[in-house]
Amino acid sequence: MTSMRGADILARSLAAAGLTRVFSLSGNHIMPVYDAAIEAKLEITHVRYEGAAVHMADAWGRLTGEPGIAMLTGGPGHANGVGALYTALASESPMVLLSGHAPLNELGRGSFQEMRQAEIAAPLVKASWTASSAESLGADIAKACRIARSGRPGPVHLSLPFDALEAKVADGESAMARAADFLPPQQGLQDKMLTALTALLQSASRPLIVLGPAMSHAPVAALTGELAKAAGVPAVCMESPRGVNDPAMGAFAGVLAKADLVVLLGKQPDFTLRFGKAPALAAECRFAVIDPEAEVLRRAVKNLGESRVVLSAQADSAATVRALIKAGQHKAAPAWFDEVTAAVAFRPAAWRDINSGDAGPVHPVELGRAVQEVLNASPEAVFVADGGEIGQWAQACVNAPTRIINGPGGSIGSGVPFAFAARMARPRAPVVAVMGDGAFGFHLMEFDTAARAGVPMVVVVGNDSCWNAEHQIQLRTYGKERAHGCELAGGTRYDLAVAALGGHGELVTKVADLRPALQRAIASGKPACVNVMIQRLAAPTVTAGTPGAAH
């Protein structure tokens, strides 16, 4: 028998499952795990703020399909990181937050940084608990990773009491988890339900399949296109907080309103679908709801109406998609299929003629064109879009083989840590993020992390000296004379701040300088900031067939 600390059991269990990348910020309560990481060969990326570690684990989970691992210290470290879990939860990202914790034998006595951590994290994760002993740590981490990947993926939290990490287990190897213990259970669609679903699709005149955010994750993202081709039914994945008005989906709202059958496959019938109500969806539209969670099936009946939900079944999304692809009904509805395809691809013709001129500032459409040219140079390129108005313009104008966005939660500020994790996961792929100047301030210091780690990525900052999304709300709702509290300093040199942290900085004030600046940023081989002075515009709203409908 080999004696091991609880920290060694935890670290070696992770390594046995191939989960060797950990995003972390150090602190007293997790020092035993840092020590154990040496023999376990865990690779720890040490960040500058706890929330960034959680965002990095979130992006890692979306890109790789394996649970991203974030590790923070207890008390304030845990509290600083918890907020970022909401983005992962809404985006259905498989990840695990490990937090150091006050010793079990001191709880209730006023221990250093004692906090009810599991309860604090609980509303933002699929499961949250505190390990009870050193012996349980292997089983605990395996359970956390299984839950994170099973059903609807999402974040899980596990607190690690200091005395459990330090305690010795006589037979440590028997307490370790094995790789198989980390694998999630699979829940396929029953054959009779598959038959009923394919029959519904065949009977509909204007069917649509709408998939949830988890199906946009890199390991399964291609299945949506395969499903549309095999079933002969338009299939789209929704992952934006703008919902039916997601600019990346063009004029989708117009065709959604015409559908007579909508299959919600892992897609919650929530605010992004206007709760299924008219006029967003036709009052007579029927729904088939396939979801990993029984609670979502119940909510579908509540939101959509019992008479409209004609099929309801509990099953995993990816397994159901693969079953439908295998069934391959090849429904003959070419006119409808082409109409939906054209609507999603639609962008106003007027955008092609936008020209900012020689003086600047740059129009967001022109910024998108230049970023697209960079991404077109590599079939492995990764595009990251933060939230806010510039994030919506970027999503409308930019495509890439792999995309990560802020997700249905509508958060901002995750763009820098997302881009960092993307380049770590795809070390040969160019990674370009687009975000606003407000959002950029959240994690500017992670350029220090990227410089220390030698991780090149390009972050394009759309600088309009404003919290523009909120400013636009004020203009629409209260009027220009009552718009206040959303201004930022004019022309802040974020590029110089990044250069001071060891990265590469570029300032762009007119469109003619944009492409050369992006090329130099890519060629620098450093984490780079391209600080672009842009026009202060509202996010685009796209409606096909209406002249001047997009702005």
mmCIF file of C-alpha atoms in Angstrom, residues 137-393:
data_model
loop_
_atom_site.group_PDB
_atom_site.id
_atom_site.type_symbol
_atom_site.label_atom_id
_atom_site.label_comp_id
_atom_site.label_asym_id
_atom_site.label_seq_id
_atom_site.Cartn_x
_atom_site.Cartn_y
_atom_site.Cartn_z
ATOM 1 C CA LEU A 137 -11.498 13.083 -2.934
ATOM 2 C CA GLY A 138 -10.906 10.684 -5.833
ATOM 3 C CA ALA A 139 -14.564 9.729 -5.992
ATOM 4 C CA ASP A 140 -15.583 13.364 -5.525
ATOM 5 C CA ILE A 141 -13.578 14.690 -8.477
ATOM 6 C CA ALA A 142 -14.750 11.869 -10.729
ATOM 7 C CA LYS A 143 -18.362 12.522 -9.756
ATOM 8 C CA ALA A 144 -17.965 16.249 -10.388
ATOM 9 C CA CYS A 145 -16.599 15.640 -13.884
ATOM 10 C CA ARG A 146 -19.324 13.089 -14.696
ATOM 11 C CA ILE A 147 -22.050 15.517 -13.703
ATOM 12 C CA ALA A 148 -20.412 18.357 -15.640
ATOM 13 C CA ARG A 149 -20.535 16.340 -18.875
ATOM 14 C CA SER A 150 -23.784 14.432 -18.453
ATOM 15 C CA GLY A 151 -27.195 15.418 -19.803
ATOM 16 C CA ARG A 152 -27.161 19.184 -20.286
ATOM 17 C CA PRO A 153 -23.477 20.011 -19.683
ATOM 18 C CA GLY A 154 -22.651 22.658 -17.145
ATOM 19 C CA PRO A 155 -20.412 23.755 -14.285
ATOM 20 C CA VAL A 156 -20.009 21.847 -11.023
ATOM 21 C CA HIS A 157 -18.422 23.069 -7.790
ATOM 22 C CA LEU A 158 -16.406 21.048 -5.266
ATOM 23 C CA SER A 159 -14.890 22.584 -2.132
ATOM 24 C CA LEU A 160 -11.663 21.066 -0.793
ATOM 25 C CA PRO A 161 -11.185 21.330 2.998
ATOM 26 C CA PHE A 162 -7.561 21.970 3.879
ATOM 27 C CA ASP A 163 -7.355 19.133 6.391
ATOM 28 C CA ALA A 164 -8.771 16.684 3.825
ATOM 29 C CA LEU A 165 -6.043 17.736 1.385
ATOM 30 C CA GLU A 166 -3.329 17.313 4.015
ATOM 31 C CA ALA A 167 -4.553 14.087 5.640
ATOM 32 C CA LYS A 168 -2.770 10.851 4.756
ATOM 33 C CA VAL A 169 -4.588 7.806 3.381
ATOM 34 C CA ALA A 170 -2.772 4.533 4.002
ATOM 35 C CA ASP A 171 -3.855 2.914 0.724
ATOM 36 C CA GLY A 172 -3.934 5.993 -1.475
ATOM 37 C CA GLU A 173 -3.986 4.114 -4.759
ATOM 38 C CA SER A 174 -7.246 2.375 -3.916
ATOM 39 C CA ALA A 175 -8.806 5.785 -3.146
ATOM 40 C CA MET A 176 -7.857 7.197 -6.522
ATOM 41 C CA ALA A 177 -10.478 7.452 -9.253
ATOM 42 C CA ARG A 178 -9.868 5.658 -12.540
ATOM 43 C CA ALA A 179 -10.373 7.146 -15.986
ATOM 44 C CA ALA A 180 -13.613 5.199 -16.478
ATOM 45 C CA ASP A 181 -15.065 6.795 -13.334
ATOM 46 C CA PHE A 182 -15.042 10.176 -15.085
ATOM 47 C CA LEU A 183 -17.170 9.102 -18.068
ATOM 48 C CA PRO A 184 -20.733 10.453 -18.153
ATOM 49 C CA PRO A 185 -23.758 8.179 -18.529
ATOM 50 C CA GLN A 186 -25.565 8.266 -21.874
ATOM 51 C CA GLN A 187 -29.314 8.681 -22.292
ATOM 52 C CA GLY A 188 -30.479 7.938 -25.819
ATOM 53 C CA LEU A 189 -33.886 8.571 -27.343
ATOM 54 C CA GLN A 190 -36.191 5.562 -27.157
ATOM 55 C CA ASP A 191 -36.903 3.909 -30.505
ATOM 56 C CA LYS A 192 -40.629 4.564 -30.287
ATOM 57 C CA MET A 193 -39.980 8.245 -29.642
ATOM 58 C CA LEU A 194 -37.534 8.410 -32.555
ATOM 59 C CA THR A 195 -40.180 6.895 -34.815
ATOM 60 C CA ALA A 196 -42.789 9.366 -33.575
ATOM 61 C CA LEU A 197 -40.418 12.295 -34.030
ATOM 62 C CA THR A 198 -39.490 11.388 -37.593
ATOM 63 C CA ALA A 199 -43.184 10.944 -38.417
ATOM 64 C CA LEU A 200 -43.894 14.441 -37.087
ATOM 65 C CA LEU A 201 -41.119 15.904 -39.208
ATOM 66 C CA GLN A 202 -42.488 14.130 -42.270
ATOM 67 C CA SER A 203 -45.989 15.437 -41.679
ATOM 68 C CA ALA A 204 -45.039 19.093 -41.223
ATOM 69 C CA SER A 205 -44.962 21.582 -44.074
ATOM 70 C CA ARG A 206 -42.535 24.037 -42.477
ATOM 71 C CA PRO A 207 -40.568 22.175 -39.793
ATOM 72 C CA LEU A 208 -37.582 23.581 -37.914
ATOM 73 C CA ILE A 209 -35.110 21.904 -35.575
ATOM 74 C CA VAL A 210 -33.703 24.289 -32.973
ATOM 75 C CA LEU A 211 -30.780 23.108 -30.855
ATOM 76 C CA GLY A 212 -29.452 24.493 -27.571
ATOM 77 C CA PRO A 213 -26.055 26.039 -26.748
ATOM 78 C CA ALA A 214 -24.321 22.730 -25.941
ATOM 79 C CA MET A 215 -24.621 21.705 -29.587
ATOM 80 C CA SER A 216 -22.496 24.713 -30.586
ATOM 81 C CA HIS A 217 -19.491 23.365 -28.661
ATOM 82 C CA ALA A 218 -16.598 22.477 -30.926
ATOM 83 C CA PRO A 219 -16.633 18.653 -30.551
ATOM 84 C CA VAL A 220 -20.280 18.394 -31.696
ATOM 85 C CA ALA A 221 -20.891 21.637 -33.618
ATOM 86 C CA ALA A 222 -20.649 19.967 -37.031
ATOM 87 C CA LEU A 223 -23.569 17.658 -36.182
ATOM 88 C CA THR A 224 -26.105 20.459 -36.737
ATOM 89 C CA GLY A 225 -25.222 20.701 -40.426
ATOM 90 C CA GLU A 226 -25.128 16.919 -40.764
ATOM 91 C CA LEU A 227 -28.572 16.698 -39.199
ATOM 92 C CA ALA A 228 -30.072 19.264 -41.563
ATOM 93 C CA LYS A 229 -28.661 17.402 -44.551
ATOM 94 C CA ALA A 230 -29.700 13.937 -43.400
ATOM 95 C CA ALA A 231 -33.204 14.853 -42.256
ATOM 96 C CA GLY A 232 -33.848 17.390 -44.986
ATOM 97 C CA VAL A 233 -35.100 19.764 -42.292
ATOM 98 C CA PRO A 234 -33.557 23.162 -41.479
ATOM 99 C CA ALA A 235 -31.584 22.947 -38.224
ATOM 100 C CA VAL A 236 -30.115 25.869 -36.306
ATOM 101 C CA CYS A 237 -28.283 26.215 -33.019
ATOM 102 C CA MET A 238 -29.213 29.114 -30.744
ATOM 103 C CA GLU A 239 -26.671 30.397 -28.206
ATOM 104 C CA SER A 240 -27.102 34.171 -28.162
ATOM 105 C CA PRO A 241 -28.731 36.370 -25.520
ATOM 106 C CA ARG A 242 -30.382 38.232 -28.407
ATOM 107 C CA GLY A 243 -32.404 35.086 -29.133
ATOM 108 C CA VAL A 244 -34.583 35.292 -32.243
ATOM 109 C CA ASN A 245 -32.921 38.622 -33.065
ATOM 110 C CA ASP A 246 -29.401 37.207 -32.951
ATOM 111 C CA PRO A 247 -27.567 39.160 -35.710
ATOM 112 C CA ALA A 248 -25.440 36.093 -36.455
ATOM 113 C CA MET A 249 -28.634 34.358 -37.610
ATOM 114 C CA GLY A 250 -29.577 37.059 -40.085
ATOM 115 C CA ALA A 251 -33.324 37.215 -40.734
ATOM 116 C CA PHE A 252 -34.107 33.991 -38.877
ATOM 117 C CA ALA A 253 -36.905 35.608 -36.873
ATOM 118 C CA GLY A 254 -38.958 35.967 -40.034
ATOM 119 C CA VAL A 255 -38.918 32.266 -40.921
ATOM 120 C CA LEU A 256 -39.297 31.117 -37.323
ATOM 121 C CA ALA A 257 -42.659 32.888 -37.244
ATOM 122 C CA LYS A 258 -43.795 30.789 -40.227
ATOM 123 C CA ALA A 259 -42.848 27.356 -38.825
ATOM 124 C CA ASP A 260 -45.698 24.891 -38.231
ATOM 125 C CA LEU A 261 -43.519 22.447 -36.230
ATOM 126 C CA VAL A 262 -40.508 23.343 -34.070
ATOM 127 C CA VAL A 263 -38.403 20.583 -32.569
ATOM 128 C CA LEU A 264 -36.632 21.919 -29.489
ATOM 129 C CA LEU A 265 -33.649 19.621 -29.143
ATOM 130 C CA GLY A 266 -31.863 20.553 -25.941
ATOM 131 C CA LYS A 267 -33.120 24.109 -26.462
ATOM 132 C CA GLN A 268 -35.007 25.593 -23.571
ATOM 133 C CA PRO A 269 -38.305 27.355 -24.427
ATOM 134 C CA ASP A 270 -37.202 30.518 -22.676
ATOM 135 C CA PHE A 271 -36.860 34.248 -23.298
ATOM 136 C CA THR A 272 -34.641 33.665 -26.344
ATOM 137 C CA LEU A 273 -37.684 32.144 -28.095
ATOM 138 C CA ARG A 274 -40.061 34.726 -26.605
ATOM 139 C CA PHE A 275 -41.474 31.804 -24.594
ATOM 140 C CA GLY A 276 -42.988 30.453 -27.816
ATOM 141 C CA LYS A 277 -45.674 33.137 -27.923
ATOM 142 C CA ALA A 278 -47.094 34.851 -31.003
ATOM 143 C CA PRO A 279 -46.002 36.709 -33.023
ATOM 144 C CA ALA A 280 -42.474 35.282 -32.524
ATOM 145 C CA LEU A 281 -43.948 31.840 -33.261
ATOM 146 C CA ALA A 282 -47.289 31.142 -34.857
ATOM 147 C CA ALA A 283 -50.104 30.502 -32.406
ATOM 148 C CA GLU A 284 -50.897 27.240 -34.200
ATOM 149 C CA CYS A 285 -47.258 26.065 -34.266
ATOM 150 C CA ARG A 286 -46.726 22.637 -32.707
ATOM 151 C CA PHE A 287 -43.684 21.645 -30.661
ATOM 152 C CA ALA A 288 -41.678 18.497 -30.038
ATOM 153 C CA VAL A 289 -39.422 18.879 -27.007
ATOM 154 C CA ILE A 290 -36.458 16.555 -26.490
ATOM 155 C CA ASP A 291 -34.343 17.474 -23.496
ATOM 156 C CA PRO A 292 -31.980 15.820 -20.983
ATOM 157 C CA GLU A 293 -33.836 17.363 -18.031
ATOM 158 C CA ALA A 294 -37.335 16.463 -16.872
ATOM 159 C CA GLU A 295 -37.755 19.945 -15.409
ATOM 160 C CA VAL A 296 -37.297 21.519 -18.849
ATOM 161 C CA LEU A 297 -39.969 19.218 -20.262
ATOM 162 C CA ARG A 298 -42.358 20.424 -17.561
ATOM 163 C CA ARG A 299 -41.427 24.042 -18.216
ATOM 164 C CA ALA A 300 -42.080 23.559 -21.929
ATOM 165 C CA VAL A 301 -45.697 22.645 -21.233
ATOM 166 C CA LYS A 302 -46.032 25.670 -18.945
ATOM 167 C CA ASN A 303 -44.482 28.123 -21.403
ATOM 168 C CA LEU A 304 -45.812 26.745 -24.684
ATOM 169 C CA GLY A 305 -49.169 25.329 -23.635
ATOM 170 C CA GLU A 306 -50.121 21.685 -23.233
ATOM 171 C CA SER A 307 -52.029 21.509 -26.507
ATOM 172 C CA ARG A 308 -49.061 22.740 -28.543
ATOM 173 C CA VAL A 309 -46.517 20.234 -27.144
ATOM 174 C CA VAL A 310 -47.307 17.169 -29.208
ATOM 175 C CA LEU A 311 -44.226 15.148 -28.285
ATOM 176 C CA SER A 312 -42.059 15.241 -25.155
ATOM 177 C CA ALA A 313 -39.126 12.969 -24.357
ATOM 178 C CA GLN A 314 -36.109 12.934 -22.076
ATOM 179 C CA ALA A 315 -32.844 12.226 -23.892
ATOM 180 C CA ASP A 316 -29.366 13.640 -24.445
ATOM 181 C CA SER A 317 -29.055 16.143 -27.283
ATOM 182 C CA ALA A 318 -26.023 14.767 -29.115
ATOM 183 C CA ALA A 319 -27.307 11.182 -28.900
ATOM 184 C CA THR A 320 -30.664 12.283 -30.319
ATOM 185 C CA VAL A 321 -29.025 14.196 -33.153
ATOM 186 C CA ARG A 322 -26.923 11.178 -34.088
ATOM 187 C CA ALA A 323 -30.016 8.964 -34.033
ATOM 188 C CA LEU A 324 -31.858 11.360 -36.348
ATOM 189 C CA ILE A 325 -28.878 11.493 -38.694
ATOM 190 C CA LYS A 326 -28.816 7.701 -38.816
ATOM 191 C CA ALA A 327 -32.568 7.601 -39.477
ATOM 192 C CA GLY A 328 -31.981 9.882 -42.472
ATOM 193 C CA GLN A 329 -35.533 10.604 -43.592
ATOM 194 C CA HIS A 330 -34.496 13.012 -46.378
ATOM 195 C CA LYS A 331 -37.731 14.953 -46.212
ATOM 196 C CA ALA A 332 -38.528 16.637 -49.518
ATOM 197 C CA ALA A 333 -39.208 20.292 -48.665
ATOM 198 C CA PRO A 334 -36.626 22.133 -50.766
ATOM 199 C CA ALA A 335 -38.471 25.445 -50.981
ATOM 200 C CA TRP A 336 -38.797 25.737 -47.191
ATOM 201 C CA PHE A 337 -35.260 24.478 -46.614
ATOM 202 C CA ASP A 338 -33.888 27.047 -49.050
ATOM 203 C CA GLU A 339 -35.978 29.841 -47.521
ATOM 204 C CA VAL A 340 -34.625 29.180 -44.037
ATOM 205 C CA THR A 341 -31.058 28.833 -45.295
ATOM 206 C CA ALA A 342 -31.293 32.120 -47.166
ATOM 207 C CA ALA A 343 -32.839 33.898 -44.163
ATOM 208 C CA VAL A 344 -30.033 32.820 -41.812
ATOM 209 C CA ALA A 345 -27.388 33.852 -44.357
ATOM 210 C CA PHE A 346 -29.060 37.169 -45.162
ATOM 211 C CA ARG A 347 -27.175 40.386 -44.564
ATOM 212 C CA PRO A 348 -28.317 43.754 -45.931
ATOM 213 C CA ALA A 349 -26.851 44.618 -49.321
ATOM 214 C CA ALA A 350 -26.194 48.120 -48.035
ATOM 215 C CA TRP A 351 -23.500 46.746 -45.734
ATOM 216 C CA ARG A 352 -21.307 46.020 -48.746
ATOM 217 C CA ASP A 353 -21.120 49.741 -49.545
ATOM 218 C CA ILE A 354 -20.258 50.989 -46.051
ATOM 219 C CA ASN A 355 -17.116 53.098 -46.127
ATOM 220 C CA SER A 356 -15.804 54.997 -43.127
ATOM 221 C CA GLY A 357 -13.667 57.261 -45.271
ATOM 222 C CA ASP A 358 -10.150 58.462 -44.659
ATOM 223 C CA ALA A 359 -10.756 60.235 -41.378
ATOM 224 C CA GLY A 360 -12.407 57.548 -39.245
ATOM 225 C CA PRO A 361 -13.644 56.363 -36.835
ATOM 226 C CA VAL A 362 -14.169 52.866 -38.246
ATOM 227 C CA HIS A 363 -17.630 51.429 -38.924
ATOM 228 C CA PRO A 364 -18.145 48.046 -37.175
ATOM 229 C CA VAL A 365 -18.940 46.376 -40.506
ATOM 230 C CA GLU A 366 -15.530 47.355 -41.833
ATOM 231 C CA LEU A 367 -13.893 46.062 -38.671
ATOM 232 C CA GLY A 368 -15.698 42.752 -39.249
ATOM 233 C CA ARG A 369 -14.490 42.563 -42.859
ATOM 234 C CA ALA A 370 -10.870 42.939 -41.802
ATOM 235 C CA VAL A 371 -11.177 40.330 -39.034
ATOM 236 C CA GLN A 372 -12.829 37.937 -41.472
ATOM 237 C CA GLU A 373 -9.856 38.208 -43.832
ATOM 238 C CA VAL A 374 -7.501 37.204 -41.003
ATOM 239 C CA LEU A 375 -9.640 34.205 -40.061
ATOM 240 C CA ASN A 376 -10.015 33.118 -43.699
ATOM 241 C CA ALA A 377 -6.279 32.467 -43.796
ATOM 242 C CA SER A 378 -6.556 29.366 -41.587
ATOM 243 C CA PRO A 379 -9.006 26.446 -41.585
ATOM 244 C CA GLU A 380 -8.354 26.086 -37.830
ATOM 245 C CA ALA A 381 -9.088 29.699 -36.885
ATOM 246 C CA VAL A 382 -11.017 30.468 -33.690
ATOM 247 C CA PHE A 383 -13.240 33.526 -33.378
ATOM 248 C CA VAL A 384 -14.190 34.863 -29.950
ATOM 249 C CA ALA A 385 -16.988 37.408 -29.520
ATOM 250 C CA ASP A 386 -17.723 39.204 -26.288
ATOM 251 C CA GLY A 387 -21.063 40.843 -25.536
ATOM 252 C CA GLY A 388 -22.338 44.378 -26.038
ATOM 253 C CA GLU A 389 -23.045 46.237 -29.273
ATOM 254 C CA ILE A 390 -19.668 45.636 -30.937
ATOM 255 C CA GLY A 391 -19.954 41.949 -30.058
ATOM 256 C CA GLN A 392 -23.251 41.769 -31.955
ATOM 257 C CA TRP A 393 -21.794 43.542 -34.978
#
